[in-house]
Amino acid sequence: MHEGGISIWFFIGICLVVTGVLIFGTGLYHLVSPPPLEHRVVLYELHADIWWGALLTVVGLLYSIKFRPSRTQSTHS
């Protein structure tokens, strides 16, 4: 990585957090208000969207924290 720049992994982390929160929210919505039986996926009882959304959110937070831009770095050399 070059000096003074923002890592692409920081932005990937932000994207993962946003996607994870959206998927997690959808999973919670389907948990509270389940779809009709004829529109459910085969393994609906496992609530994969809740688990997947939580995993994406945690991984995204880890990337965002690890690769966050430092306030002490100067942008001018």
PDB file of N, CA, C and O in Angstrom, residues 15-57:
ATOM      1  N   CYS A  15     -18.744  -1.665   2.899  1.00  0.00           N
ATOM      2  CA  CYS A  15     -19.731  -2.337   2.039  1.00  0.00           C
ATOM      3  C   CYS A  15     -20.277  -3.606   2.700  1.00  0.00           C
ATOM      4  O   CYS A  15     -21.472  -3.893   2.637  1.00  0.00           O
ATOM      5  N   LEU A  16     -19.394  -4.358   3.342  1.00  0.00           N
ATOM      6  CA  LEU A  16     -19.833  -5.573   4.029  1.00  0.00           C
ATOM      7  C   LEU A  16     -20.755  -5.242   5.205  1.00  0.00           C
ATOM      8  O   LEU A  16     -21.735  -5.948   5.442  1.00  0.00           O
ATOM      9  N   VAL A  17     -20.450  -4.184   5.935  1.00  0.00           N
ATOM     10  CA  VAL A  17     -21.305  -3.789   7.060  1.00  0.00           C
ATOM     11  C   VAL A  17     -22.693  -3.403   6.559  1.00  0.00           C
ATOM     12  O   VAL A  17     -23.711  -3.858   7.108  1.00  0.00           O
ATOM     13  N   VAL A  18     -22.751  -2.588   5.512  1.00  0.00           N
ATOM     14  CA  VAL A  18     -24.049  -2.147   4.991  1.00  0.00           C
ATOM     15  C   VAL A  18     -24.850  -3.339   4.477  1.00  0.00           C
ATOM     16  O   VAL A  18     -26.040  -3.499   4.793  1.00  0.00           O
ATOM     17  N   THR A  19     -24.210  -4.209   3.703  1.00  0.00           N
ATOM     18  CA  THR A  19     -24.894  -5.390   3.177  1.00  0.00           C
ATOM     19  C   THR A  19     -25.342  -6.310   4.303  1.00  0.00           C
ATOM     20  O   THR A  19     -26.463  -6.831   4.288  1.00  0.00           O
ATOM     21  N   GLY A  20     -24.472  -6.523   5.290  1.00  0.00           N
ATOM     22  CA  GLY A  20     -24.812  -7.389   6.413  1.00  0.00           C
ATOM     23  C   GLY A  20     -25.988  -6.872   7.219  1.00  0.00           C
ATOM     24  O   GLY A  20     -26.877  -7.634   7.611  1.00  0.00           O
ATOM     25  N   VAL A  21     -26.030  -5.570   7.458  1.00  0.00           N
ATOM     26  CA  VAL A  21     -27.145  -4.990   8.213  1.00  0.00           C
ATOM     27  C   VAL A  21     -28.450  -5.136   7.441  1.00  0.00           C
ATOM     28  O   VAL A  21     -29.495  -5.456   8.024  1.00  0.00           O
ATOM     29  N   LEU A  22     -28.409  -4.938   6.130  1.00  0.00           N
ATOM     30  CA  LEU A  22     -29.619  -5.099   5.317  1.00  0.00           C
ATOM     31  C   LEU A  22     -30.115  -6.551   5.321  1.00  0.00           C
ATOM     32  O   LEU A  22     -31.320  -6.802   5.477  1.00  0.00           O
ATOM     33  N   ILE A  23     -29.209  -7.492   5.156  1.00  0.00           N
ATOM     34  CA  ILE A  23     -29.603  -8.907   5.163  1.00  0.00           C
ATOM     35  C   ILE A  23     -30.098  -9.319   6.546  1.00  0.00           C
ATOM     36  O   ILE A  23     -31.102 -10.031   6.686  1.00  0.00           O
ATOM     37  N   PHE A  24     -29.407  -8.868   7.601  1.00  0.00           N
ATOM     38  CA  PHE A  24     -29.819  -9.182   8.963  1.00  0.00           C
ATOM     39  C   PHE A  24     -31.208  -8.616   9.256  1.00  0.00           C
ATOM     40  O   PHE A  24     -32.054  -9.281   9.841  1.00  0.00           O
ATOM     41  N   GLY A  25     -31.442  -7.386   8.824  1.00  0.00           N
ATOM     42  CA  GLY A  25     -32.755  -6.772   9.030  1.00  0.00           C
ATOM     43  C   GLY A  25     -33.864  -7.515   8.307  1.00  0.00           C
ATOM     44  O   GLY A  25     -34.961  -7.706   8.841  1.00  0.00           O
ATOM     45  N   THR A  26     -33.571  -7.966   7.084  1.00  0.00           N
ATOM     46  CA  THR A  26     -34.546  -8.753   6.337  1.00  0.00           C
ATOM     47  C   THR A  26     -34.837 -10.067   7.047  1.00  0.00           C
ATOM     48  O   THR A  26     -35.983 -10.508   7.120  1.00  0.00           O
ATOM     49  N   GLY A  27     -33.793 -10.691   7.589  1.00  0.00           N
ATOM     50  CA  GLY A  27     -33.985 -11.940   8.325  1.00  0.00           C
ATOM     51  C   GLY A  27     -34.839 -11.747   9.567  1.00  0.00           C
ATOM     52  O   GLY A  27     -35.700 -12.577   9.875  1.00  0.00           O
ATOM     53  N   LEU A  28     -34.603 -10.653  10.286  1.00  0.00           N
ATOM     54  CA  LEU A  28     -35.428 -10.370  11.466  1.00  0.00           C
ATOM     55  C   LEU A  28     -36.880 -10.100  11.073  1.00  0.00           C
ATOM     56  O   LEU A  28     -37.809 -10.525  11.761  1.00  0.00           O
ATOM     57  N   TYR A  29     -37.058  -9.396   9.967  1.00  0.00           N
ATOM     58  CA  TYR A  29     -38.422  -9.144   9.492  1.00  0.00           C
ATOM     59  C   TYR A  29     -39.136 -10.457   9.162  1.00  0.00           C
ATOM     60  O   TYR A  29     -40.293 -10.654   9.509  1.00  0.00           O
ATOM     61  N   HIS A  30     -38.421 -11.367   8.492  1.00  0.00           N
ATOM     62  CA  HIS A  30     -39.030 -12.655   8.147  1.00  0.00           C
ATOM     63  C   HIS A  30     -39.227 -13.533   9.376  1.00  0.00           C
ATOM     64  O   HIS A  30     -40.069 -14.422   9.362  1.00  0.00           O
ATOM     65  N   LEU A  31     -38.470 -13.312  10.417  1.00  0.00           N
ATOM     66  CA  LEU A  31     -38.664 -14.055  11.658  1.00  0.00           C
ATOM     67  C   LEU A  31     -39.951 -13.605  12.353  1.00  0.00           C
ATOM     68  O   LEU A  31     -40.713 -14.430  12.861  1.00  0.00           O
ATOM     69  N   VAL A  32     -40.202 -12.301  12.340  1.00  0.00           N
ATOM     70  CA  VAL A  32     -41.392 -11.749  12.992  1.00  0.00           C
ATOM     71  C   VAL A  32     -42.626 -11.952  12.121  1.00  0.00           C
ATOM     72  O   VAL A  32     -43.703 -12.273  12.620  1.00  0.00           O
ATOM     73  N   SER A  33     -42.479 -11.776  10.833  1.00  0.00           N
ATOM     74  CA  SER A  33     -43.593 -11.896   9.893  1.00  0.00           C
ATOM     75  C   SER A  33     -43.212 -12.905   8.815  1.00  0.00           C
ATOM     76  O   SER A  33     -42.772 -12.524   7.729  1.00  0.00           O
ATOM     77  N   PRO A  34     -43.364 -14.216   9.097  1.00  0.00           N
ATOM     78  CA  PRO A  34     -42.914 -15.235   8.131  1.00  0.00           C
ATOM     79  C   PRO A  34     -43.729 -15.204   6.839  1.00  0.00           C
ATOM     80  O   PRO A  34     -44.917 -14.888   6.857  1.00  0.00           O
ATOM     81  N   PRO A  35     -43.067 -15.524   5.729  1.00  0.00           N
ATOM     82  CA  PRO A  35     -43.794 -15.606   4.452  1.00  0.00           C
ATOM     83  C   PRO A  35     -44.724 -16.821   4.447  1.00  0.00           C
ATOM     84  O   PRO A  35     -44.561 -17.740   5.256  1.00  0.00           O
ATOM     85  N   PRO A  36     -45.701 -16.833   3.554  1.00  0.00           N
ATOM     86  CA  PRO A  36     -46.587 -18.003   3.464  1.00  0.00           C
ATOM     87  C   PRO A  36     -45.801 -19.273   3.154  1.00  0.00           C
ATOM     88  O   PRO A  36     -44.710 -19.226   2.585  1.00  0.00           O
ATOM     89  N   LEU A  37     -46.369 -20.403   3.515  1.00  0.00           N
ATOM     90  CA  LEU A  37     -45.688 -21.690   3.348  1.00  0.00           C
ATOM     91  C   LEU A  37     -45.292 -21.954   1.897  1.00  0.00           C
ATOM     92  O   LEU A  37     -44.220 -22.510   1.644  1.00  0.00           O
ATOM     93  N   GLU A  38     -46.111 -21.547   0.958  1.00  0.00           N
ATOM     94  CA  GLU A  38     -45.789 -21.841  -0.451  1.00  0.00           C
ATOM     95  C   GLU A  38     -44.669 -20.961  -0.999  1.00  0.00           C
ATOM     96  O   GLU A  38     -44.134 -21.248  -2.069  1.00  0.00           O
ATOM     97  N   HIS A  39     -44.268 -19.905  -0.271  1.00  0.00           N
ATOM     98  CA  HIS A  39     -43.187 -19.019  -0.727  1.00  0.00           C
ATOM     99  C   HIS A  39     -41.913 -19.138   0.105  1.00  0.00           C
ATOM    100  O   HIS A  39     -40.988 -18.364  -0.078  1.00  0.00           O
ATOM    101  N   ARG A  40     -41.858 -20.094   1.018  1.00  0.00           N
ATOM    102  CA  ARG A  40     -40.663 -20.262   1.856  1.00  0.00           C
ATOM    103  C   ARG A  40     -39.610 -21.098   1.146  1.00  0.00           C
ATOM    104  O   ARG A  40     -39.920 -21.978   0.360  1.00  0.00           O
ATOM    105  N   VAL A  41     -38.352 -20.817   1.457  1.00  0.00           N
ATOM    106  CA  VAL A  41     -37.268 -21.638   0.925  1.00  0.00           C
ATOM    107  C   VAL A  41     -37.204 -22.939   1.699  1.00  0.00           C
ATOM    108  O   VAL A  41     -37.798 -23.072   2.778  1.00  0.00           O
ATOM    109  N   VAL A  42     -36.461 -23.917   1.187  1.00  0.00           N
ATOM    110  CA  VAL A  42     -36.465 -25.263   1.760  1.00  0.00           C
ATOM    111  C   VAL A  42     -35.975 -25.274   3.209  1.00  0.00           C
ATOM    112  O   VAL A  42     -36.594 -25.876   4.069  1.00  0.00           O
ATOM    113  N   LEU A  43     -34.887 -24.605   3.506  1.00  0.00           N
ATOM    114  CA  LEU A  43     -34.323 -24.618   4.861  1.00  0.00           C
ATOM    115  C   LEU A  43     -34.653 -23.333   5.623  1.00  0.00           C
ATOM    116  O   LEU A  43     -33.818 -22.762   6.314  1.00  0.00           O
ATOM    117  N   TYR A  44     -35.896 -22.882   5.512  1.00  0.00           N
ATOM    118  CA  TYR A  44     -36.327 -21.638   6.150  1.00  0.00           C
ATOM    119  C   TYR A  44     -36.099 -21.663   7.658  1.00  0.00           C
ATOM    120  O   TYR A  44     -35.754 -20.651   8.264  1.00  0.00           O
ATOM    121  N   GLU A  45     -36.277 -22.832   8.263  1.00  0.00           N
ATOM    122  CA  GLU A  45     -36.171 -22.954   9.721  1.00  0.00           C
ATOM    123  C   GLU A  45     -34.774 -22.625  10.256  1.00  0.00           C
ATOM    124  O   GLU A  45     -34.614 -22.351  11.439  1.00  0.00           O
ATOM    125  N   LEU A  46     -33.746 -22.674   9.406  1.00  0.00           N
ATOM    126  CA  LEU A  46     -32.384 -22.370   9.854  1.00  0.00           C
ATOM    127  C   LEU A  46     -32.110 -20.874   9.930  1.00  0.00           C
ATOM    128  O   LEU A  46     -31.133 -20.450  10.543  1.00  0.00           O
ATOM    129  N   HIS A  47     -32.955 -20.058   9.299  1.00  0.00           N
ATOM    130  CA  HIS A  47     -32.807 -18.594   9.287  1.00  0.00           C
ATOM    131  C   HIS A  47     -31.402 -18.182   8.855  1.00  0.00           C
ATOM    132  O   HIS A  47     -30.699 -17.446   9.542  1.00  0.00           O
ATOM    133  N   ALA A  48     -31.011 -18.664   7.683  1.00  0.00           N
ATOM    134  CA  ALA A  48     -29.673 -18.386   7.153  1.00  0.00           C
ATOM    135  C   ALA A  48     -29.443 -16.895   6.938  1.00  0.00           C
ATOM    136  O   ALA A  48     -28.314 -16.419   7.073  1.00  0.00           O
ATOM    137  N   ASP A  49     -30.490 -16.142   6.629  1.00  0.00           N
ATOM    138  CA  ASP A  49     -30.303 -14.715   6.409  1.00  0.00           C
ATOM    139  C   ASP A  49     -29.883 -13.992   7.689  1.00  0.00           C
ATOM    140  O   ASP A  49     -29.081 -13.053   7.637  1.00  0.00           O
ATOM    141  N   ILE A  50     -30.359 -14.434   8.827  1.00  0.00           N
ATOM    142  CA  ILE A  50     -29.928 -13.828  10.099  1.00  0.00           C
ATOM    143  C   ILE A  50     -28.469 -14.153  10.366  1.00  0.00           C
ATOM    144  O   ILE A  50     -27.668 -13.269  10.696  1.00  0.00           O
ATOM    145  N   TRP A  51     -28.091 -15.420  10.208  1.00  0.00           N
ATOM    146  CA  TRP A  51     -26.700 -15.821  10.449  1.00  0.00           C
ATOM    147  C   TRP A  51     -25.751 -15.169   9.445  1.00  0.00           C
ATOM    148  O   TRP A  51     -24.675 -14.678   9.817  1.00  0.00           O
ATOM    149  N   TRP A  52     -26.129 -15.165   8.182  1.00  0.00           N
ATOM    150  CA  TRP A  52     -25.272 -14.593   7.148  1.00  0.00           C
ATOM    151  C   TRP A  52     -25.134 -13.082   7.327  1.00  0.00           C
ATOM    152  O   TRP A  52     -24.050 -12.524   7.178  1.00  0.00           O
ATOM    153  N   GLY A  53     -26.226 -12.413   7.638  1.00  0.00           N
ATOM    154  CA  GLY A  53     -26.167 -10.975   7.871  1.00  0.00           C
ATOM    155  C   GLY A  53     -25.297 -10.628   9.065  1.00  0.00           C
ATOM    156  O   GLY A  53     -24.511  -9.671   9.027  1.00  0.00           O
ATOM    157  N   ALA A  54     -25.398 -11.407  10.138  1.00  0.00           N
ATOM    158  CA  ALA A  54     -24.566 -11.164  11.317  1.00  0.00           C
ATOM    159  C   ALA A  54     -23.088 -11.403  10.997  1.00  0.00           C
ATOM    160  O   ALA A  54     -22.225 -10.617  11.407  1.00  0.00           O
ATOM    161  N   LEU A  55     -22.797 -12.448  10.251  1.00  0.00           N
ATOM    162  CA  LEU A  55     -21.408 -12.742   9.878  1.00  0.00           C
ATOM    163  C   LEU A  55     -20.821 -11.630   9.009  1.00  0.00           C
ATOM    164  O   LEU A  55     -19.698 -11.165   9.255  1.00  0.00           O
ATOM    165  N   LEU A  56     -21.568 -11.176   8.011  1.00  0.00           N
ATOM    166  CA  LEU A  56     -21.083 -10.101   7.153  1.00  0.00           C
ATOM    167  C   LEU A  56     -20.858  -8.814   7.944  1.00  0.00           C
ATOM    168  O   LEU A  56     -19.880  -8.101   7.716  1.00  0.00           O
ATOM    169  N   THR A  57     -21.747  -8.528   8.877  1.00  0.00           N
ATOM    170  CA  THR A  57     -21.605  -7.322   9.682  1.00  0.00           C
ATOM    171  C   THR A  57     -20.351  -7.384  10.544  1.00  0.00           C
ATOM    172  O   THR A  57     -19.577  -6.419  10.616  1.00  0.00           O
TER     173      THR A  57
END
